[in-house]
Coordinates of C-alpha atoms and ligand atoms in Angstrom, one line a residue:
M239 CA 64.1 -50.9 26.6
A240 CA 63.6 -49.7 23.0
G241 CA 61.3 -46.9 22.3
K242 CA 58.7 -46.7 19.5
L243 CA 58.3 -45.0 16.1
Y244 CA 55.0 -43.2 16.0
L245 CA 53.6 -42.2 12.6
V246 CA 51.8 -38.9 13.1
P247 CA 49.6 -37.6 10.3
T248 CA 49.4 -33.8 10.0
P249 CA 46.8 -31.6 8.3
I250 CA 47.0 -31.4 4.5
G251 CA 45.8 -27.8 4.7
N252 CA 43.4 -27.0 7.5
L253 CA 45.2 -26.9 10.8
G254 CA 41.9 -27.9 12.5
D255 CA 42.4 -31.4 11.2
I256 CA 45.1 -32.2 13.6
S257 CA 43.6 -34.8 15.9
R258 CA 43.8 -34.8 19.7
R259 CA 45.7 -38.1 19.6
A260 CA 48.1 -36.8 17.0
A261 CA 48.8 -33.7 19.2
E262 CA 49.2 -35.9 22.4
T263 CA 51.6 -38.2 20.6
L264 CA 53.7 -35.2 19.4
A265 CA 53.7 -33.9 23.0
A266 CA 54.8 -37.2 24.5
A267 CA 57.5 -38.1 21.9
D268 CA 61.1 -37.6 22.9
F269 CA 61.8 -36.1 19.5
V270 CA 60.1 -35.3 16.2
A271 CA 61.6 -36.5 12.9
A272 CA 60.3 -34.1 10.3
E273 CA 60.5 -33.8 6.5
D274 CA 61.0 -30.1 6.7
T275 CA 61.7 -28.8 10.2
R276 CA 60.6 -25.2 9.2
V277 CA 57.2 -26.5 8.2
T278 CA 56.8 -28.7 11.3
V279 CA 57.9 -25.9 13.7
K280 CA 54.8 -23.9 12.6
L281 CA 52.6 -26.8 13.5
L282 CA 54.3 -27.3 16.8
N283 CA 54.0 -23.6 17.5
H284 CA 50.2 -23.8 16.7
L285 CA 50.0 -26.7 19.3
E286 CA 52.2 -24.7 21.7
L287 CA 54.8 -27.5 21.8
K288 CA 58.6 -27.2 21.8
K289 CA 60.3 -30.4 20.8
P290 CA 63.8 -31.5 19.7
M291 CA 63.7 -32.2 16.0
A292 CA 65.6 -34.4 13.5
A293 CA 65.5 -33.8 9.8
Y294 CA 64.4 -36.9 7.8
H295 CA 63.7 -36.4 4.1
R296 CA 64.5 -38.0 0.8
H297 CA 67.9 -36.3 0.5
N298 CA 69.2 -37.6 3.8
C299 CA 67.1 -40.6 4.6
E300 CA 70.0 -43.1 4.0
T301 CA 72.0 -41.7 6.9
A302 CA 69.2 -40.1 9.0
G303 CA 67.2 -43.3 9.0
P304 CA 69.8 -45.5 10.8
A305 CA 70.5 -42.6 13.2
I306 CA 66.9 -42.3 14.1
L307 CA 66.6 -46.1 14.5
R308 CA 69.6 -46.1 16.8
R309 CA 68.0 -43.4 19.0
I310 CA 64.8 -45.5 19.2
Q311 CA 66.7 -48.6 20.0
E312 CA 68.4 -46.7 22.9
G313 CA 65.0 -46.0 24.4
E314 CA 63.7 -42.7 22.8
D315 CA 60.2 -42.4 21.3
C316 CA 60.2 -40.8 17.9
A317 CA 57.2 -39.1 16.2
L318 CA 57.6 -39.1 12.5
V319 CA 55.8 -36.3 10.5
T320 CA 55.9 -35.1 6.9
D321 CA 55.1 -31.7 5.6
A322 CA 51.4 -32.7 5.2
G323 CA 49.3 -35.9 5.5
T324 CA 50.2 -39.4 6.5
P325 CA 53.8 -40.3 6.9
A326 CA 55.0 -43.2 4.6
I327 CA 52.3 -42.5 1.9
S328 CA 54.3 -41.3 -1.1
D329 CA 57.2 -40.0 1.0
P330 CA 60.4 -41.4 2.5
G331 CA 58.7 -42.4 5.7
E332 CA 58.1 -45.8 4.1
D333 CA 61.9 -46.5 4.3
L334 CA 62.0 -45.6 8.0
V335 CA 59.0 -47.8 8.8
A336 CA 60.7 -50.7 6.9
L337 CA 64.0 -50.1 8.7
C338 CA 62.3 -50.1 12.1
A339 CA 60.1 -53.1 11.3
A340 CA 63.2 -55.1 10.1
A341 CA 65.0 -54.3 13.3
G342 CA 62.0 -55.4 15.4
V343 CA 61.3 -51.9 16.6
A344 CA 57.6 -51.2 17.4
V345 CA 55.8 -48.9 14.9
E346 CA 52.4 -47.3 15.7
A347 CA 50.4 -45.5 13.2
I348 CA 48.0 -42.7 14.3
P349 CA 45.1 -42.4 11.8
G350 CA 44.5 -39.0 10.2
P351 CA 44.6 -36.8 7.1
C352 CA 45.7 -38.2 3.8
A353 CA 45.2 -36.6 0.4
L354 CA 44.5 -40.0 -1.1
T355 CA 41.5 -40.8 1.0
V356 CA 40.1 -37.3 1.1
A357 CA 40.2 -37.1 -2.7
L358 CA 38.8 -40.6 -3.3
S359 CA 36.0 -40.1 -0.9
V360 CA 34.9 -36.8 -2.5
S361 CA 35.4 -37.9 -6.1
G362 CA 32.0 -39.3 -6.7
L363 CA 33.6 -42.3 -8.4
P364 CA 33.4 -45.9 -7.3
T365 CA 35.4 -46.4 -4.1
A366 CA 34.8 -50.1 -3.3
R367 CA 38.0 -51.0 -5.3
F368 CA 40.7 -48.6 -6.2
T369 CA 44.4 -48.5 -6.9
F370 CA 46.7 -45.8 -5.6
E371 CA 49.4 -44.9 -8.1
G372 CA 51.1 -42.1 -6.2
F373 CA 53.3 -39.9 -8.5
L374 CA 53.8 -40.9 -12.1
P375 CA 57.4 -41.0 -13.4
L376 CA 58.8 -37.6 -14.5
N377 CA 60.2 -39.0 -17.7
K378 CA 57.6 -38.9 -20.4
K379 CA 58.4 -42.3 -21.8
N380 CA 58.3 -44.0 -18.4
R381 CA 55.1 -42.1 -17.6
R382 CA 53.4 -43.4 -20.7
A383 CA 54.6 -46.9 -20.1
Q384 CA 53.2 -46.9 -16.6
L385 CA 49.9 -45.6 -17.8
E386 CA 49.7 -48.1 -20.6
G387 CA 50.1 -50.8 -17.9
L388 CA 46.9 -49.4 -16.5
A389 CA 45.0 -49.4 -19.8
D390 CA 42.8 -52.4 -18.7
E391 CA 42.5 -51.3 -15.0
A392 CA 38.9 -51.6 -14.0
R393 CA 39.4 -50.1 -10.5
T394 CA 39.3 -46.4 -9.8
M395 CA 42.8 -45.0 -10.0
V396 CA 44.3 -42.3 -7.8
F397 CA 47.3 -40.2 -8.8
Y398 CA 49.2 -37.5 -6.9
E399 CA 50.4 -34.7 -9.2
A400 CA 52.4 -31.5 -9.0
P401 CA 51.0 -28.4 -10.7
H402 CA 53.8 -28.0 -13.2
K403 CA 53.3 -31.6 -14.4
L404 CA 49.5 -31.5 -14.5
R405 CA 49.1 -30.6 -18.2
A406 CA 51.5 -33.2 -19.4
T407 CA 49.9 -35.8 -17.2
L408 CA 46.4 -35.0 -18.4
D409 CA 47.6 -35.2 -22.1
D410 CA 49.0 -38.7 -21.4
L411 CA 45.8 -39.7 -19.5
A412 CA 43.8 -38.7 -22.6
A413 CA 46.1 -40.5 -24.9
V414 CA 46.0 -43.8 -23.0
F415 CA 42.5 -43.8 -21.4
G416 CA 40.7 -41.7 -24.0
P417 CA 39.1 -38.2 -23.6
D418 CA 35.7 -39.5 -22.4
R419 CA 36.9 -41.2 -19.2
P420 CA 35.4 -39.6 -16.1
L421 CA 37.8 -37.9 -13.8
A422 CA 37.8 -35.9 -10.5
V423 CA 40.4 -33.2 -10.2
C424 CA 40.8 -32.5 -6.5
R425 CA 42.8 -29.3 -5.8
E426 CA 43.9 -27.7 -2.6
L427 CA 41.9 -30.0 -0.5
T428 CA 40.8 -28.7 3.0
K429 CA 42.4 -25.3 2.1
L430 CA 40.8 -21.9 1.4
H431 CA 40.7 -22.5 -2.4
E432 CA 39.6 -26.1 -2.3
E433 CA 38.1 -27.3 -5.6
V434 CA 36.7 -30.6 -6.7
V435 CA 35.9 -30.7 -10.4
R436 CA 34.2 -33.8 -11.8
L437 CA 34.5 -33.9 -15.6
T438 CA 36.0 -36.0 -18.4
I439 CA 39.7 -36.3 -19.1
G440 CA 39.2 -34.3 -22.4
E441 CA 37.4 -31.5 -20.6
A442 CA 40.2 -31.4 -18.0
V443 CA 42.8 -31.0 -20.8
E444 CA 40.8 -28.1 -22.1
R445 CA 40.3 -26.5 -18.7
Y446 CA 43.9 -26.5 -17.8
A447 CA 45.0 -25.4 -21.3
A448 CA 43.0 -22.3 -20.6
Q449 CA 44.1 -21.8 -17.0
E450 CA 47.5 -22.2 -15.3
P451 CA 47.4 -25.2 -12.8
R452 CA 48.1 -23.9 -9.3
G453 CA 48.2 -25.7 -5.9
E454 CA 48.3 -29.3 -5.0
F455 CA 46.4 -31.9 -7.0
V456 CA 45.0 -35.4 -6.7
L457 CA 43.5 -37.0 -9.8
V458 CA 40.9 -39.7 -9.4
V459 CA 40.3 -41.5 -12.6
A460 CA 37.4 -43.9 -13.3
G461 CA 38.4 -47.5 -14.1
C462 CA 37.9 -49.1 -17.5
P463 CA 34.3 -50.4 -18.0
A464 CA 34.6 -50.6 -21.8
R465 CA 37.2 -53.5 -21.5
V466 CA 34.7 -55.5 -19.4
E467 CA 32.1 -55.1 -22.1
A468 CA 34.7 -56.1 -24.7
A469 CA 35.5 -59.2 -22.7
D470 CA 31.8 -60.1 -22.5
E471 CA 31.5 -59.6 -26.3
D472 CA 34.4 -61.9 -26.9
G473 CA 32.9 -64.5 -24.5
A474 CA 29.6 -64.2 -26.3
L475 CA 31.2 -64.8 -29.7
A476 CA 33.1 -67.8 -28.5
R477 CA 30.0 -69.2 -26.9
A478 CA 27.9 -68.7 -30.1
E479 CA 30.6 -70.4 -32.2
Q480 CA 30.6 -73.3 -29.8
L481 CA 26.7 -73.5 -30.1
R482 CA 27.1 -73.5 -33.9
R483 CA 29.5 -76.4 -33.7
E484 CA 26.9 -78.2 -31.5
G485 CA 24.4 -77.8 -34.4
L486 CA 22.3 -74.7 -33.5
S487 CA 21.3 -72.4 -36.3
L488 CA 23.1 -69.0 -36.6
K489 CA 20.0 -67.3 -35.3
Q490 CA 19.5 -69.7 -32.3
A491 CA 23.2 -69.6 -31.4
A492 CA 23.3 -65.8 -31.4
A493 CA 20.1 -65.5 -29.4
L494 CA 21.2 -67.9 -26.7
A495 CA 24.8 -66.6 -26.4
A496 CA 23.5 -63.0 -26.3
E497 CA 21.2 -63.8 -23.5
E498 CA 23.9 -65.7 -21.5
F499 CA 26.4 -62.9 -21.9
G500 CA 24.1 -59.9 -21.7
V501 CA 25.1 -58.5 -25.1
K502 CA 23.0 -57.3 -28.0
K503 CA 21.5 -60.2 -30.1
R504 CA 21.6 -58.2 -33.4
T505 CA 25.3 -57.2 -33.0
L506 CA 26.3 -60.7 -32.2
Y507 CA 24.3 -62.1 -35.1
N508 CA 26.0 -59.7 -37.5
Q509 CA 29.5 -60.5 -36.1
M510 CA 28.8 -64.2 -36.7
L511 CA 27.5 -63.6 -40.1
E512 CA 30.7 -61.7 -41.0
R513 CA 32.9 -64.5 -39.5
E514 CA 31.0 -67.2 -41.4
G515 CA 31.0 -65.2 -44.5
T516 CA 27.4 -66.1 -45.1
Ligands
SAM150 N1 51.8 -38.2 2.7 C1 51.0 -37.3 2.0 C2 49.5 -37.7 2.2 O1 49.2 -38.4 3.1 O2 48.7 -37.4 1.4 C3 51.3 -37.1 0.6 C4 52.7 -36.6 0.4 S1 53.1 -36.3 -1.3 C5 54.8 -35.9 -1.1 C6 52.4 -34.7 -1.7 C7 51.2 -34.8 -2.7 O3 50.0 -35.1 -2.0 C8 51.0 -33.6 -3.4 O4 51.8 -33.4 -4.6 C9 49.5 -33.7 -3.9 O5 49.4 -34.6 -5.0 C10 49.0 -34.4 -2.6 N2 48.4 -33.5 -1.7 C11 48.9 -33.1 -0.5 N3 48.1 -32.2 0.1 C12 47.1 -31.9 -0.8 C13 46.0 -31.1 -0.8 N4 45.7 -30.3 0.3 N5 45.1 -31.1 -1.9 C14 45.4 -31.9 -2.9 N6 46.4 -32.7 -3.0 C15 47.3 -32.7 -1.9

């Protein structure tokens, strides 16, 4: 009978965050597939566990993945861990999960630490709807293009970022979203020097121009409320023009459309005046 692939989240800083179930799963697995076996051995030592390990990372996943799948199909249970956090979130674990799923092998995820959810929950920004963007492309042109695709995004956006790329990314965020957009910079979460700074993108650019970015970062960026207002203004204008065609006076049309769309009567009236050239 085939074994199972267990996705075992590990602490993103604080070793106390390993759950009892995660530890039990590691203890029960036949082998542990790890991103960096040197990192994982420290965790296993902390848990007083000795396990056979297999390396599984982005440089060997094409060959290591099928080899791990074969072992599971032959009956072994594998616990997949990454250096920190939840396997398959912005790491090659996603390929192993896809491989196992396609082969009909059972995959079980143990819930646990993930930098994305820790940052989002502490950000102070709306969490009901969000989009996880992972790492932005390294190449400046591609990074800009990806951000420009998010220019109208109304949901809160979450980005992973490495310290050496932080300044360039903040500059691009300011260029695309504007310097006034609220942002939470979440650094070294759950670690000794944990820091959550809630500020605007422009303020973050200044802050990290003056201080060298160090540690691990998650950026949580507010969505785009301005575009929603703009859409309402466009709607109000279209509605007012329709009312004009139906015979209402300029003043009446502006007042009615402004009320329906929740925009300022005076602004709408002036826009219509300008359009009609009166
Ligand atoms: N699978 C992991 C997870 O569940 O969060 C993420 C892996 S990804 C390769 C590593 C990135 O996660 C880092 O570059 C950083 O953006 C973020 N990260 C991980 N640990 C963090 C921490 N303690 N504080 C802030 N960000 C962290």
